mmCIF file of C-alpha atoms and ligand atoms in Angstrom:
data_model
loop_
_atom_site.group_PDB
_atom_site.id
_atom_site.type_symbol
_atom_site.label_atom_id
_atom_site.label_comp_id
_atom_site.label_asym_id
_atom_site.label_seq_id
_atom_site.Cartn_x
_atom_site.Cartn_y
_atom_site.Cartn_z
ATOM 1 C CA MET G 248 -4.436 -22.357 -0.189
ATOM 2 C CA LYS G 249 -5.943 -23.563 -3.197
ATOM 3 C CA SER G 250 -6.082 -21.741 -6.303
ATOM 4 C CA SER G 251 -9.214 -19.907 -7.153
ATOM 5 C CA MET G 252 -11.026 -18.998 -10.593
ATOM 6 C CA HIS G 253 -12.054 -15.407 -11.099
ATOM 7 C CA ASN G 254 -15.157 -14.389 -9.102
ATOM 8 C CA PRO G 255 -17.287 -12.053 -11.280
ATOM 9 C CA HIS G 256 -19.186 -10.660 -8.192
ATOM 10 C CA LEU G 257 -16.091 -9.409 -6.729
ATOM 11 C CA ALA G 258 -16.055 -5.879 -8.420
ATOM 12 C CA PRO G 259 -12.958 -4.014 -7.438
ATOM 13 C CA GLU G 260 -14.752 -0.585 -7.823
ATOM 14 C CA LYS G 261 -16.947 -1.614 -5.037
ATOM 15 C CA TYR G 262 -13.871 -1.866 -2.788
ATOM 16 C CA GLY G 263 -12.314 1.383 -4.059
ATOM 17 C CA ILE G 264 -9.978 -0.208 -6.451
ATOM 18 C CA MET G 265 -10.555 2.044 -9.360
ATOM 19 C CA ASP G 266 -9.113 2.645 -13.095
ATOM 20 C CA GLY G 267 -5.404 3.688 -13.158
ATOM 21 C CA ILE G 268 -3.351 3.194 -9.996
ATOM 22 C CA SER G 269 -4.891 2.863 -6.683
ATOM 23 C CA GLU G 270 -2.257 3.458 -4.094
ATOM 24 C CA CYS G 271 -3.227 0.739 -1.392
ATOM 25 C CA ILE G 272 -1.760 -0.579 1.632
ATOM 26 C CA VAL G 273 -0.841 -4.095 0.547
ATOM 27 C CA THR G 274 -0.654 -6.722 3.587
ATOM 28 C CA THR G 275 1.234 -10.063 3.008
ATOM 29 C CA ILE G 276 2.361 -12.733 5.222
ATOM 30 C CA SER G 277 5.670 -14.792 5.983
ATOM 31 C CA SER G 278 6.663 -16.941 8.709
ATOM 32 C CA LYS G 279 7.527 -13.927 10.726
ATOM 33 C CA GLY G 280 4.101 -12.756 10.695
ATOM 34 C CA PRO G 281 2.023 -9.988 8.638
ATOM 35 C CA ASN G 282 3.683 -7.309 6.663
ATOM 36 C CA ALA G 283 2.097 -4.038 5.307
ATOM 37 C CA ALA G 284 3.408 -1.497 2.617
ATOM 38 C CA PRO G 285 2.253 1.011 0.318
ATOM 39 C CA MET G 286 1.994 -0.213 -3.171
ATOM 40 C CA GLY G 287 0.160 0.763 -6.426
ATOM 41 C CA ILE G 288 -2.781 -1.738 -7.677
ATOM 42 C CA ILE G 289 -2.693 -1.268 -11.388
ATOM 43 C CA LYS G 290 -6.264 -1.749 -13.022
ATOM 44 C CA ASN G 291 -7.160 -1.182 -16.756
ATOM 45 C CA SER G 292 -9.446 -2.764 -19.364
ATOM 46 C CA ASN G 293 -6.860 -5.897 -19.196
ATOM 47 C CA GLY G 294 -7.204 -6.537 -15.498
ATOM 48 C CA ILE G 295 -5.433 -5.954 -12.414
ATOM 49 C CA LYS G 296 -1.777 -6.097 -11.646
ATOM 50 C CA ILE G 297 0.806 -5.105 -9.310
ATOM 51 C CA ARG G 298 4.488 -4.473 -9.766
ATOM 52 C CA VAL G 299 6.744 -5.095 -6.803
ATOM 53 C CA PHE G 300 10.442 -3.810 -6.814
ATOM 54 C CA LYS G 301 12.926 -6.518 -5.581
ATOM 55 C CA GLY G 302 14.402 -6.158 -2.155
ATOM 56 C CA SER G 303 11.059 -5.444 -0.205
ATOM 57 C CA LYS G 304 9.495 -7.907 2.089
ATOM 58 C CA THR G 305 6.251 -7.582 -0.188
ATOM 59 C CA TYR G 306 8.280 -9.097 -2.849
ATOM 60 C CA GLY G 307 9.793 -12.223 -0.823
ATOM 61 C CA ASN G 308 6.223 -12.614 0.714
ATOM 62 C CA ILE G 309 4.619 -12.710 -2.671
ATOM 63 C CA MET G 310 7.185 -15.282 -4.019
ATOM 64 C CA ASN G 311 6.712 -17.574 -1.061
ATOM 65 C CA PHE G 312 2.954 -17.248 -0.684
ATOM 66 C CA PRO G 313 1.059 -15.673 -3.910
ATOM 67 C CA PHE G 314 -1.689 -13.773 -2.112
ATOM 68 C CA LEU G 315 -1.940 -10.202 -1.021
ATOM 69 C CA ALA G 316 -4.557 -7.982 0.300
ATOM 70 C CA ALA G 317 -5.369 -4.367 -0.917
ATOM 71 C CA ASN G 318 -6.258 -2.178 1.717
ATOM 72 C CA VAL G 319 -7.989 1.136 1.362
ATOM 73 C CA VAL G 320 -7.142 3.492 4.172
ATOM 74 C CA TYR G 321 -7.319 7.314 4.528
ATOM 75 C CA ASP G 322 -4.902 7.662 7.258
ATOM 76 C CA PRO G 323 -1.810 9.240 6.128
ATOM 77 C CA LYS G 324 0.146 8.047 9.145
ATOM 78 C CA ILE G 325 -0.213 4.299 7.976
ATOM 79 C CA TYR G 326 1.372 5.412 4.864
ATOM 80 C CA THR G 327 4.340 7.028 6.388
ATOM 81 C CA MET G 328 4.791 4.425 8.791
ATOM 82 C CA THR G 329 4.541 1.443 6.288
ATOM 83 C CA THR G 330 7.040 3.122 4.028
ATOM 84 C CA PHE G 331 9.679 2.990 6.385
ATOM 85 C CA SER G 332 8.467 0.259 9.116
ATOM 86 C CA ASN G 333 5.854 -2.253 9.667
ATOM 87 C CA LEU G 334 2.827 -1.902 12.007
ATOM 88 C CA GLU G 335 2.189 -2.998 15.114
ATOM 89 C CA ARG G 336 0.423 -6.467 15.425
ATOM 90 C CA SER G 337 -2.695 -4.954 16.933
ATOM 91 C CA GLN G 338 -2.960 -2.803 13.736
ATOM 92 C CA PHE G 339 -3.873 -6.091 11.666
ATOM 93 C CA ASP G 340 -6.881 -8.259 11.662
ATOM 94 C CA THR G 341 -7.010 -11.877 10.446
ATOM 95 C CA ILE G 342 -9.323 -13.094 7.910
ATOM 96 C CA VAL G 343 -9.780 -16.713 6.672
ATOM 97 C CA TYR G 344 -10.063 -17.763 3.402
ATOM 98 C CA GLU G 345 -10.189 -21.753 2.367
ATOM 99 C CA ASP G 346 -8.977 -22.423 5.830
ATOM 100 C CA VAL G 347 -5.977 -20.309 5.779
ATOM 101 C CA GLU G 348 -5.611 -17.154 8.048
ATOM 102 C CA PHE G 349 -4.515 -13.983 6.220
ATOM 103 C CA PRO G 350 -3.784 -10.325 7.616
ATOM 104 C CA VAL G 351 -5.537 -7.058 6.612
ATOM 105 C CA LEU G 352 -5.929 -3.850 8.307
ATOM 106 C CA LYS G 353 -8.131 -3.153 11.428
ATOM 107 C CA ASP G 354 -8.888 0.174 10.406
ATOM 108 C CA GLY G 355 -9.385 0.056 6.948
ATOM 109 C CA ILE G 356 -12.171 1.423 4.476
ATOM 110 C CA SER G 357 -12.096 -1.854 2.757
ATOM 111 C CA TRP G 358 -9.819 -4.755 1.768
ATOM 112 C CA MET G 359 -9.599 -7.162 -0.970
ATOM 113 C CA LEU G 360 -8.073 -10.091 -1.007
ATOM 114 C CA PHE G 361 -6.122 -11.194 -4.374
ATOM 115 C CA GLU G 362 -4.473 -14.498 -5.493
ATOM 116 C CA CYS G 363 -1.133 -13.324 -7.424
ATOM 117 C CA ASN G 364 -1.188 -15.428 -10.782
ATOM 118 C CA ASN G 365 1.191 -15.351 -13.612
ATOM 119 C CA LEU G 366 4.244 -14.151 -11.698
ATOM 120 C CA GLN G 367 6.548 -12.411 -14.388
ATOM 121 C CA LYS G 368 10.055 -11.703 -12.973
ATOM 122 C CA SER G 369 12.563 -9.381 -14.291
ATOM 123 C CA SER G 370 16.015 -8.256 -13.120
ATOM 124 C CA GLN G 371 14.386 -5.771 -11.286
ATOM 125 C CA SER G 372 10.768 -6.465 -10.139
ATOM 126 C CA LEU G 373 7.752 -8.880 -10.344
ATOM 127 C CA VAL G 374 4.866 -8.370 -11.941
ATOM 128 C CA ALA G 375 1.498 -10.202 -11.216
ATOM 129 C CA ASP G 376 -1.859 -10.622 -12.239
ATOM 130 C CA LEU G 377 -4.364 -10.054 -9.475
ATOM 131 C CA ILE G 378 -7.437 -12.179 -9.021
ATOM 132 C CA PRO G 379 -9.646 -11.071 -6.628
ATOM 133 C CA VAL G 380 -10.967 -14.017 -4.053
ATOM 134 C CA LYS G 381 -12.631 -12.308 -1.114
ATOM 135 C CA ALA G 382 -13.462 -8.857 -0.030
ATOM 136 C CA LYS G 383 -15.067 -6.474 2.629
ATOM 137 C CA LEU G 384 -16.013 -3.098 2.668
ATOM 138 C CA SER G 385 -16.279 -1.824 6.415
ATOM 139 C CA HIS G 386 -16.864 1.765 6.271
ATOM 140 C CA ILE G 387 -19.684 2.299 3.683
ATOM 141 C CA ASP G 388 -20.083 5.921 4.859
ATOM 142 C CA ALA G 389 -16.728 7.293 5.006
ATOM 143 C CA VAL G 390 -17.091 9.971 2.420
ATOM 144 C CA ARG G 391 -14.429 12.325 1.544
ATOM 145 C CA ALA G 392 -13.264 15.230 -0.738
ATOM 146 C CA PRO G 393 -10.045 15.006 -2.157
ATOM 147 C CA ASN G 394 -7.496 16.705 0.064
ATOM 148 C CA ARG G 395 -4.175 18.001 -1.505
ATOM 149 C CA GLY G 396 -2.558 17.616 1.775
ATOM 150 C CA PHE G 397 -3.170 13.876 1.993
ATOM 151 C CA ASN G 398 -2.175 13.318 -1.560
ATOM 152 C CA SER G 399 1.065 15.323 -1.034
ATOM 153 C CA VAL G 400 1.937 12.885 1.762
ATOM 154 C CA LEU G 401 1.874 9.903 -0.741
ATOM 155 C CA GLU G 402 3.938 12.148 -3.046
ATOM 156 C CA ALA G 403 6.649 12.924 -0.074
ATOM 157 C CA CYS G 404 6.914 9.364 0.886
ATOM 158 C CA ILE G 405 7.783 8.323 -2.662
ATOM 159 C CA HIS G 406 10.479 11.169 -2.852
ATOM 160 C CA ALA G 407 11.786 10.156 0.670
ATOM 161 C CA THR G 408 12.205 6.448 -0.607
ATOM 162 C CA ARG G 409 14.085 7.897 -3.804
ATOM 163 C CA TYR G 410 16.128 10.095 -1.986
ATOM 164 C CA GLN G 411 17.085 7.252 0.397
ATOM 165 C CA LEU G 412 18.040 5.000 -2.651
ATOM 166 C CA THR G 413 20.057 7.774 -4.301
ATOM 167 C CA GLY G 414 21.062 10.611 -1.922
ATOM 168 C CA SER G 415 19.855 13.088 -4.474
ATOM 169 C CA GLN G 416 19.094 16.555 -3.460
ATOM 170 C CA LYS G 417 16.273 16.929 -6.060
ATOM 171 C CA TYR G 418 14.238 14.459 -3.947
ATOM 172 C CA LEU G 419 14.645 16.527 -0.968
ATOM 173 C CA ASP G 420 13.586 19.674 -2.827
ATOM 174 C CA LEU G 421 10.329 17.834 -4.059
ATOM 175 C CA MET G 422 9.653 16.663 -0.543
ATOM 176 C CA GLN G 423 9.988 20.250 0.511
ATOM 177 C CA TYR G 424 7.573 21.429 -2.259
ATOM 178 C CA HIS G 425 5.094 18.731 -1.078
ATOM 179 C CA ALA G 426 5.877 19.671 2.585
ATOM 180 C CA GLU G 427 4.348 23.127 1.832
ATOM 181 C CA ILE G 428 1.247 21.789 0.345
ATOM 182 C CA ILE G 429 0.873 19.527 3.414
ATOM 183 C CA ARG G 430 1.267 22.406 5.752
ATOM 184 C CA LYS G 431 -1.131 24.772 4.033
ATOM 185 C CA CYS G 432 -3.947 22.086 2.881
ATOM 186 C CA GLY G 433 -3.421 19.106 5.045
ATOM 187 C CA GLY G 434 -5.234 18.607 8.285
ATOM 188 C CA LYS G 435 -3.562 17.720 11.667
ATOM 189 C CA THR G 436 -2.892 13.982 10.803
ATOM 190 C CA GLU G 437 -1.368 14.936 7.407
ATOM 191 C CA LYS G 438 1.012 17.318 9.354
ATOM 192 C CA GLU G 439 1.730 14.627 12.127
ATOM 193 C CA ALA G 440 2.486 12.455 9.104
ATOM 194 C CA LEU G 441 4.820 14.951 7.733
ATOM 195 C CA ASP G 442 6.631 15.145 10.848
ATOM 196 C CA GLN G 443 6.812 11.541 11.092
ATOM 197 C CA LEU G 444 8.206 11.132 7.710
ATOM 198 C CA TYR G 445 11.233 13.666 8.565
ATOM 199 C CA ARG G 446 11.964 11.775 11.606
ATOM 200 C CA PHE G 447 12.305 8.368 10.003
ATOM 201 C CA MET G 448 14.533 9.864 7.524
ATOM 202 C CA LYS G 449 16.641 10.988 10.278
ATOM 203 C CA THR G 450 16.970 7.673 11.965
ATOM 204 C CA ASN G 451 17.335 5.794 8.619
ATOM 205 C CA LYS G 452 20.345 8.013 7.314
HETATM 206 C C1 FMN A 150 2.330 5.621 -2.319
HETATM 207 C C2 FMN A 150 3.623 4.654 -2.528
HETATM 208 C C3 FMN A 150 3.240 3.872 -3.500
HETATM 209 C C4 FMN A 150 3.979 2.718 -3.873
HETATM 210 N N1 FMN A 150 3.856 1.797 -4.894
HETATM 211 C C5 FMN A 150 4.931 0.960 -4.885
HETATM 212 C C6 FMN A 150 4.729 -0.042 -5.945
HETATM 213 O O1 FMN A 150 3.674 -0.216 -6.535
HETATM 214 N N2 FMN A 150 5.692 -1.072 -6.173
HETATM 215 C C7 FMN A 150 6.750 -1.174 -5.127
HETATM 216 O O2 FMN A 150 7.479 -2.287 -5.393
HETATM 217 N N3 FMN A 150 7.003 -0.337 -4.251
HETATM 218 C C8 FMN A 150 6.001 0.693 -3.935
HETATM 219 N N4 FMN A 150 6.513 1.574 -3.069
HETATM 220 C C9 FMN A 150 7.514 1.765 -2.106
HETATM 221 C C10 FMN A 150 7.405 0.493 -1.047
HETATM 222 O O3 FMN A 150 6.250 0.931 -0.337
HETATM 223 C C11 FMN A 150 8.479 0.635 -0.236
HETATM 224 O O4 FMN A 150 9.628 0.112 -1.025
HETATM 225 C C12 FMN A 150 8.282 -0.087 1.208
HETATM 226 O O5 FMN A 150 9.573 0.249 2.101
HETATM 227 C C13 FMN A 150 8.278 -1.496 1.066
HETATM 228 O O6 FMN A 150 7.879 -2.272 2.218
HETATM 229 P P1 FMN A 150 8.253 -3.838 2.607
HETATM 230 O O7 FMN A 150 9.801 -3.975 2.583
HETATM 231 O O8 FMN A 150 7.503 -3.792 3.837
HETATM 232 O O9 FMN A 150 7.758 -4.705 1.466
HETATM 233 C C14 FMN A 150 5.308 2.765 -3.040
HETATM 234 C C15 FMN A 150 5.649 3.710 -1.864
HETATM 235 C C16 FMN A 150 4.615 4.682 -1.994
HETATM 236 C C17 FMN A 150 4.802 5.652 -0.747
#
């Protein structure tokens, strides 16, 4: 894939990448195939960035092939699944950019393909500037009010990964706090995502 210049017509907001941190499902590629993981896309007046911690497949994939797609999805089970595992091949679509195939999510609201520029490595992570090169909005009518249960699924996933790293009871307590919100405010899929999250934690012990 050739390096691309910034394309002023690809406004990130049009594809759901807003100021602040947009919690997207980031897809990347390696010789083993496509990978999906929740990652924050950071946007401010200086541009768009990502920070990826060492040790993840996403980190290795970006180092080898510096492109990623930020997929906007509303399905909470995609977050729980990709925090601990990968998706089925059938859940990815293939797009073509400059004659190279790249994976995006099949059932997403939108995706935006970025070139990762100016990779800055530290002992813990890499930070890359993200340059949009191609994008698609698939579900223009996917209007949704914010749901506290959905937000709490994201929080619970983050605390679950921290618990796995540290074994600290404080993260289990935080998960419990968010589990109560999910049970109170979430829909069926948020509650299923919570069950899936606790199942993953048991099997990954
Ligand atoms: C909502 C959410 C946001 C996350 N954001 C980031 C992030 O910005 N950077 C990062 O390195 N990990 C982030 N993580 C953790 C990764 O998703 C997690 O380490 C995952 O297992 C990596 O998967 P991979 O090995 O397939 O790349 C986030 C997790 C969640 C649930």
